[in-house]
PDB file of C-alpha atoms in Angstrom:
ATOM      1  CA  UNK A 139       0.000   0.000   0.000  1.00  0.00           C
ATOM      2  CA  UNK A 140       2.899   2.314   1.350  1.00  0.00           C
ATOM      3  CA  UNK A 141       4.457   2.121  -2.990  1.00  0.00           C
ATOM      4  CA  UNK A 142       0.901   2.890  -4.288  1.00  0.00           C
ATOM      5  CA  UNK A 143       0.190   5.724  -2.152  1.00  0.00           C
ATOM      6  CA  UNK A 144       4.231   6.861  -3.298  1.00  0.00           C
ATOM      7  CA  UNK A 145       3.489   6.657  -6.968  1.00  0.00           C
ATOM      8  CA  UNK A 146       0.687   8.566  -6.623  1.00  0.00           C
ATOM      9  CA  UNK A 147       2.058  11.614  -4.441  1.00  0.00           C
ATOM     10  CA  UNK A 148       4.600  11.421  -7.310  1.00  0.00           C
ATOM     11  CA  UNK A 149       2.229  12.157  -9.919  1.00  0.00           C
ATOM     12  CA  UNK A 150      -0.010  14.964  -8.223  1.00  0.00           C
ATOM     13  CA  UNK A 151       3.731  15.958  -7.415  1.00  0.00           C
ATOM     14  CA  UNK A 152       4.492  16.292 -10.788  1.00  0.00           C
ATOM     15  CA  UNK A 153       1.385  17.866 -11.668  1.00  0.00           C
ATOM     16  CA  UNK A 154       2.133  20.744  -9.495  1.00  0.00           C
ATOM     17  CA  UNK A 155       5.534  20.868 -10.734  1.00  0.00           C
ATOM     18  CA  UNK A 156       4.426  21.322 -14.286  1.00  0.00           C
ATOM     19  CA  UNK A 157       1.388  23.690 -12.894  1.00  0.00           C
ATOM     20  CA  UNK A 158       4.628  25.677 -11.407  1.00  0.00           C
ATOM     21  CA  UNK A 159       6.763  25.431 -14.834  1.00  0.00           C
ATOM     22  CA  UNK A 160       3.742  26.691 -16.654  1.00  0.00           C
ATOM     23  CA  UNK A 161       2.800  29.553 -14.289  1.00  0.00           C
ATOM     24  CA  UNK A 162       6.990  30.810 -14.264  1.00  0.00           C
ATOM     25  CA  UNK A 163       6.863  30.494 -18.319  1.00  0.00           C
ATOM     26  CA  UNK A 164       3.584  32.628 -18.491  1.00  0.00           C
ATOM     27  CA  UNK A 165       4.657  35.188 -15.620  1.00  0.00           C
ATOM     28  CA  UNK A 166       8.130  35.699 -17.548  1.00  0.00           C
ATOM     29  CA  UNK A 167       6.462  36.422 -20.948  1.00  0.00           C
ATOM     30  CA  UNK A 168       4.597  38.925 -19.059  1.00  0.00           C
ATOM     31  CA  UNK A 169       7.427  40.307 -17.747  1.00  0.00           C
ATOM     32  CA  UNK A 170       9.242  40.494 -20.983  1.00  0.00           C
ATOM     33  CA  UNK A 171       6.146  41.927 -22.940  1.00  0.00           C
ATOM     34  CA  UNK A 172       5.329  44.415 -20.199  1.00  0.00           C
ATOM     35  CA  UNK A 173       9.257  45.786 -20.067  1.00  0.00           C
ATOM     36  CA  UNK A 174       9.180  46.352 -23.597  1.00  0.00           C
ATOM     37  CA  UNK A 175       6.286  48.207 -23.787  1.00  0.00           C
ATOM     38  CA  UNK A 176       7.623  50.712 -21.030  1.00  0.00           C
ATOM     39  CA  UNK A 177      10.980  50.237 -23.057  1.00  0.00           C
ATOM     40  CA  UNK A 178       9.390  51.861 -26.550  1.00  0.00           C
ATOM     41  CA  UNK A 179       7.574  54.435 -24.399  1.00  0.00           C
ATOM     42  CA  UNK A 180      10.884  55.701 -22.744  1.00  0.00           C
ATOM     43  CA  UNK A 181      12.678  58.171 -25.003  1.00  0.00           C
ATOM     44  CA  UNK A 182      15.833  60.717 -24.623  1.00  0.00           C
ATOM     45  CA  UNK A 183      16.893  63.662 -26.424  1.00  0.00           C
ATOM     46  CA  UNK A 184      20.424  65.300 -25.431  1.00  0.00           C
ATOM     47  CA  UNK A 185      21.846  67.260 -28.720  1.00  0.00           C
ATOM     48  CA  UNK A 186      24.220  70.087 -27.663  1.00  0.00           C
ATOM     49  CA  UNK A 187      25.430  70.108 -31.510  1.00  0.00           C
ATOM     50  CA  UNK A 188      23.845  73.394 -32.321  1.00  0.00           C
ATOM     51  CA  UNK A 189      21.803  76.453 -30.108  1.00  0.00           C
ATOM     52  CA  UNK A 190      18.346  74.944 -31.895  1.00  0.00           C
ATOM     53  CA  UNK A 191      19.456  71.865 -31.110  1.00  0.00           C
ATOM     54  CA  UNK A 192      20.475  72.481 -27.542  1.00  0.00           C
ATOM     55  CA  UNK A 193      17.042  74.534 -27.062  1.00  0.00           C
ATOM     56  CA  UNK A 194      15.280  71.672 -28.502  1.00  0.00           C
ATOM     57  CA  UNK A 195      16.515  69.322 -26.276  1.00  0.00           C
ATOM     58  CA  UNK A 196      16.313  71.835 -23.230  1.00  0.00           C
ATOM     59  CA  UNK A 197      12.299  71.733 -23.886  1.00  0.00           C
ATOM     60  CA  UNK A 198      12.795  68.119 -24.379  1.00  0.00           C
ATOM     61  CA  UNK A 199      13.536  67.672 -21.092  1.00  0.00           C
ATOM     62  CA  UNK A 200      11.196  69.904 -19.786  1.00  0.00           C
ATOM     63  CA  UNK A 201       8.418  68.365 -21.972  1.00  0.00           C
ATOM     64  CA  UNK A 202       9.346  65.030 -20.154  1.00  0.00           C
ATOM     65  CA  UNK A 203       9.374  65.830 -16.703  1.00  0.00           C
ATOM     66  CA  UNK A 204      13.232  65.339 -16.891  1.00  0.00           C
ATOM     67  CA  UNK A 205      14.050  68.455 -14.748  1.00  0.00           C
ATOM     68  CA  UNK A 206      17.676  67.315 -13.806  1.00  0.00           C
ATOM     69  CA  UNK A 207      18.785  66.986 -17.358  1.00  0.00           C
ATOM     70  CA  UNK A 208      16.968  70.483 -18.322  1.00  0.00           C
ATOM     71  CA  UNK A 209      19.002  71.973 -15.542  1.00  0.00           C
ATOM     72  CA  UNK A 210      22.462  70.668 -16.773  1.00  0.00           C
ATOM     73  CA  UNK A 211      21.685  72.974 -19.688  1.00  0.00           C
ATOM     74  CA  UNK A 212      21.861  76.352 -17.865  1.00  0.00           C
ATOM     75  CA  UNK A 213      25.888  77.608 -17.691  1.00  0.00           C
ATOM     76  CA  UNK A 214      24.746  79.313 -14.476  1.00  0.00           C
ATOM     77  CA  UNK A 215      21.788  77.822 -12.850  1.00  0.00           C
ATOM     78  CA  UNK A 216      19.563  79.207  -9.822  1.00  0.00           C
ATOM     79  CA  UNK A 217      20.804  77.990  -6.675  1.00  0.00           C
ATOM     80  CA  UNK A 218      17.932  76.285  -5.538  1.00  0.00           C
ATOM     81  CA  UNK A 219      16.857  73.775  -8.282  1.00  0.00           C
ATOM     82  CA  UNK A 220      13.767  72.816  -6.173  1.00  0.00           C
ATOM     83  CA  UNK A 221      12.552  76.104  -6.383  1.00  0.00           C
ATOM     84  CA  UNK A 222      13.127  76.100 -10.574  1.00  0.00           C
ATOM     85  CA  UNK A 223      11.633  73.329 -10.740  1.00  0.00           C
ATOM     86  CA  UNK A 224       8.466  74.225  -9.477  1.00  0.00           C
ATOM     87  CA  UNK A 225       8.652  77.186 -11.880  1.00  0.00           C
ATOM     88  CA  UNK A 226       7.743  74.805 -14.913  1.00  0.00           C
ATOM     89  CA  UNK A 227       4.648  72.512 -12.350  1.00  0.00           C
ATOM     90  CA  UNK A 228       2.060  74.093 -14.083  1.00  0.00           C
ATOM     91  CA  UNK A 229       3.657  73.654 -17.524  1.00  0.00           C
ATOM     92  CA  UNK A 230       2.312  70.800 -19.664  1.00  0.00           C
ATOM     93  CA  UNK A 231       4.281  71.161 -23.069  1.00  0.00           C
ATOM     94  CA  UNK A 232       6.634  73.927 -24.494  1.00  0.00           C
ATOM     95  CA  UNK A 233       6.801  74.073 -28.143  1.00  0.00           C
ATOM     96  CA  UNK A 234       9.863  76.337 -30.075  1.00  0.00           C
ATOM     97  CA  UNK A 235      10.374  78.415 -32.775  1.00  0.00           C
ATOM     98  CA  UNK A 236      13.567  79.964 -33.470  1.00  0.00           C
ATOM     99  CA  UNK A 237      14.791  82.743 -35.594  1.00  0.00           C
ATOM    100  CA  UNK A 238      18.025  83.515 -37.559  1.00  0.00           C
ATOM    101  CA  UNK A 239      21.362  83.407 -35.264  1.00  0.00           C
ATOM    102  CA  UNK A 240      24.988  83.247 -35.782  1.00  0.00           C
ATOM    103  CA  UNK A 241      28.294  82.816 -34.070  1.00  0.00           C
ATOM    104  CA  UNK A 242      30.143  85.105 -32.409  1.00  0.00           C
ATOM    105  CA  UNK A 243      33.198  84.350 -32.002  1.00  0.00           C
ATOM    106  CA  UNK A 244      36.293  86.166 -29.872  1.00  0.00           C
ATOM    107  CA  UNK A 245      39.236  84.987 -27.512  1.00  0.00           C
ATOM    108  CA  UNK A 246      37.949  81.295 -27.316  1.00  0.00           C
ATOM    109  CA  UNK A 247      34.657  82.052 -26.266  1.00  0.00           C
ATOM    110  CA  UNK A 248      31.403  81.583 -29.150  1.00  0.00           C
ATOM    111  CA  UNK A 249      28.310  83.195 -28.767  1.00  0.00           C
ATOM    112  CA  UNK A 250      25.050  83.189 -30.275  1.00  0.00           C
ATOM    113  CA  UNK A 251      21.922  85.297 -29.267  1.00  0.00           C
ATOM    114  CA  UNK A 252      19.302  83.102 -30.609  1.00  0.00           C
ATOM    115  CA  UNK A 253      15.735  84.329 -31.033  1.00  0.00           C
ATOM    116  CA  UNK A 254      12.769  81.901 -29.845  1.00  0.00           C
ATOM    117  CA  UNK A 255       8.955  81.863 -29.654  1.00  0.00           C
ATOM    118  CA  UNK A 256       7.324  80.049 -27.203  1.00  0.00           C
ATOM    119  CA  UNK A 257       3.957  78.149 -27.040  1.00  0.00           C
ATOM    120  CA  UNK A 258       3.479  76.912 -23.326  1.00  0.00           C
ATOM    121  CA  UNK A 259       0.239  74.715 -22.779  1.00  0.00           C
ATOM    122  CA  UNK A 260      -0.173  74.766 -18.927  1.00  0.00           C
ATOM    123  CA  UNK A 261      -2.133  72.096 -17.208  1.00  0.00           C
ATOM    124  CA  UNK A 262      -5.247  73.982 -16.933  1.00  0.00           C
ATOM    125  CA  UNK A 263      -5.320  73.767 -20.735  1.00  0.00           C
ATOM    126  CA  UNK A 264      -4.534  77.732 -21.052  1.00  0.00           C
ATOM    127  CA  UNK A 265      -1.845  78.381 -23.523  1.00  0.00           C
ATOM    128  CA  UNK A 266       0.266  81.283 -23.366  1.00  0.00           C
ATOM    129  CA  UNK A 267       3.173  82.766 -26.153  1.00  0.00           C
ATOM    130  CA  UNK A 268       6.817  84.121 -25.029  1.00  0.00           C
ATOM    131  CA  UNK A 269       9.168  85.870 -26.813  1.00  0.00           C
ATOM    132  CA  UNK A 270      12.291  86.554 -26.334  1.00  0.00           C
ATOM    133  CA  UNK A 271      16.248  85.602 -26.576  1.00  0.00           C
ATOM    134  CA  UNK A 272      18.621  82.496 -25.546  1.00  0.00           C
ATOM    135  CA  UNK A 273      21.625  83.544 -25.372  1.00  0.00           C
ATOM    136  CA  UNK A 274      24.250  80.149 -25.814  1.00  0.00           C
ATOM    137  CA  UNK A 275      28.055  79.987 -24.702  1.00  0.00           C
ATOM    138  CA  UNK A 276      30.208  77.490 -25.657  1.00  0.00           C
ATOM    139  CA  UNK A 277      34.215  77.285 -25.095  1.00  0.00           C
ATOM    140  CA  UNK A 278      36.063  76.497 -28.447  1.00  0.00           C
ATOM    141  CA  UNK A 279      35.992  73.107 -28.533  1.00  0.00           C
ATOM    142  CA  UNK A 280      39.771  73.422 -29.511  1.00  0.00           C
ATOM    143  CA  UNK A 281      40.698  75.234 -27.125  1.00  0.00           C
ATOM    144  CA  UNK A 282      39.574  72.659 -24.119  1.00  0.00           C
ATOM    145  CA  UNK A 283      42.699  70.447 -23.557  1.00  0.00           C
ATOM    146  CA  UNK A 284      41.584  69.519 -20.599  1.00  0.00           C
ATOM    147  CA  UNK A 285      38.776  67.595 -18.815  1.00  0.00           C
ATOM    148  CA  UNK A 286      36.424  68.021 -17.810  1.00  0.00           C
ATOM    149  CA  UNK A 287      34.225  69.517 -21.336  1.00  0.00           C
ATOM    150  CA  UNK A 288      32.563  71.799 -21.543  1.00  0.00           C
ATOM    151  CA  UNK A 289      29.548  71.456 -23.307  1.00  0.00           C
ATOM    152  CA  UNK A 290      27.527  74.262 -25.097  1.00  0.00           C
ATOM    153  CA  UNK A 291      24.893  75.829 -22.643  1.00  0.00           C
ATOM    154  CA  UNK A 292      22.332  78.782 -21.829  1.00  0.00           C
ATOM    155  CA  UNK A 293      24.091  81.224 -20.550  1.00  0.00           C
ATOM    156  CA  UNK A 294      21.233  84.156 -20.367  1.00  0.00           C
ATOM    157  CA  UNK A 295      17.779  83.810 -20.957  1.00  0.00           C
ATOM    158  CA  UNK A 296      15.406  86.918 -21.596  1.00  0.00           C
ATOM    159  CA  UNK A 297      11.691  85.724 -22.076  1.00  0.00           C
ATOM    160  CA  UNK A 298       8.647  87.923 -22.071  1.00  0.00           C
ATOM    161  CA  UNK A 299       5.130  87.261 -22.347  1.00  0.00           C
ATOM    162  CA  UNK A 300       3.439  88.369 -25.163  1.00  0.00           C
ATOM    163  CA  UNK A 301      -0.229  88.809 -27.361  1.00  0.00           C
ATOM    164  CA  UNK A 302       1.066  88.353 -30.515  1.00  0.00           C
ATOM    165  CA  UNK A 303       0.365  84.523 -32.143  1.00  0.00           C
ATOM    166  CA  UNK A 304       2.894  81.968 -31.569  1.00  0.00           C
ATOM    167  CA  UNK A 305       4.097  81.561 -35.552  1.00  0.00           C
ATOM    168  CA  UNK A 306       4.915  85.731 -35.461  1.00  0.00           C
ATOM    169  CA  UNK A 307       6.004  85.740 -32.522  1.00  0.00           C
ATOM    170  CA  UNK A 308       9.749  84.885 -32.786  1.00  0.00           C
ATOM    171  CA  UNK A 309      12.119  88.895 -32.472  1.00  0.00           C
ATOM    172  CA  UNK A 310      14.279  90.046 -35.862  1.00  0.00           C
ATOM    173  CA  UNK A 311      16.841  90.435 -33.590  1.00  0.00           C
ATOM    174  CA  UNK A 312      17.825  90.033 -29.922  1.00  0.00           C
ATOM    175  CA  UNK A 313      19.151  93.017 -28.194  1.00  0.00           C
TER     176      UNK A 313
END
């Protein structure tokens, strides 16, 4: 009696076993499917290769909730990053548009006052135009021969607030 009641705790045993196998299989599939999902919806945008491009990505960041990386941007940044932060909580999206711009170059140092427009949708689903000037700094690149680089940044930001639409919005020039 003792083999017969063995053989058959060995198969209910090996029922569970396979129930188990089955339920790891399904749960890591899951996993897998569920991780790339979130994986596709992740995204990053850090291009310091030209002032659009480095404005672009600034709102990038801000557009993502990615306040650290927006901050890394600014040459010389409020102290209190908490409190700059909260300066963009009611923000829901920042789109761009940029004017003409050029370098300025002199004594290792570029320049370039770059004219932008600015369409903020808040979260109370109010939109509201800026205009104004980005002024970017960069250190000639050949003239670093020493780490740590230094990227391209915003060195001086002058925004205003302003009635005119968004796509006529953007200065001639920045003063």
């Amino acid at each position: 009696m003792q083999n017969m009641e063995l053989i058959e705790m060995g198969r209910v045993m090996r029922k569970y076993i396979r129930l188990y196998i089955w339920i790891l299989v399904f749960l890591s599939v899951v996993t897998l499917v569920v991780s790339k999902v979130l994986a596709e919806e992740w995204s990053y945008k850090d291009d310091r290769s030209s002032p659009e491009a480095l404005i672009e990505s600034y709102y990038y960041a801000i557009n993502h909730r990615y306040y650290a990386q927006a901050y890394s941007y600014l040459i010389n940044p409020p102290a209190d990053f908490n409190q700059w932060k909260e300066g963009y909580g009611d923000t829901k999206s920042v789109k761009v548009k940029f004017g003409a711009t050029s370098p300025d170059p002199g004594a290792g140092q570029i320049y370039w006052a770059l004219p932008v427009a600015l369409l903020a949708k808040k979260t109370d689903g109010k939109t509201v135009v800026y205009s104004g000037c980005y002024v970017i700094h960069m250190i000639n690149p050949g003239m670093q021969g020493d780490p740590p680089y230094k990227h391209m940044g915003i060195f001086r930001v002058s925004l205003k607030e302003t009635n005119q639409p968004f796509e006529e919005a953007v200065p001639k020039l920045c003063k």
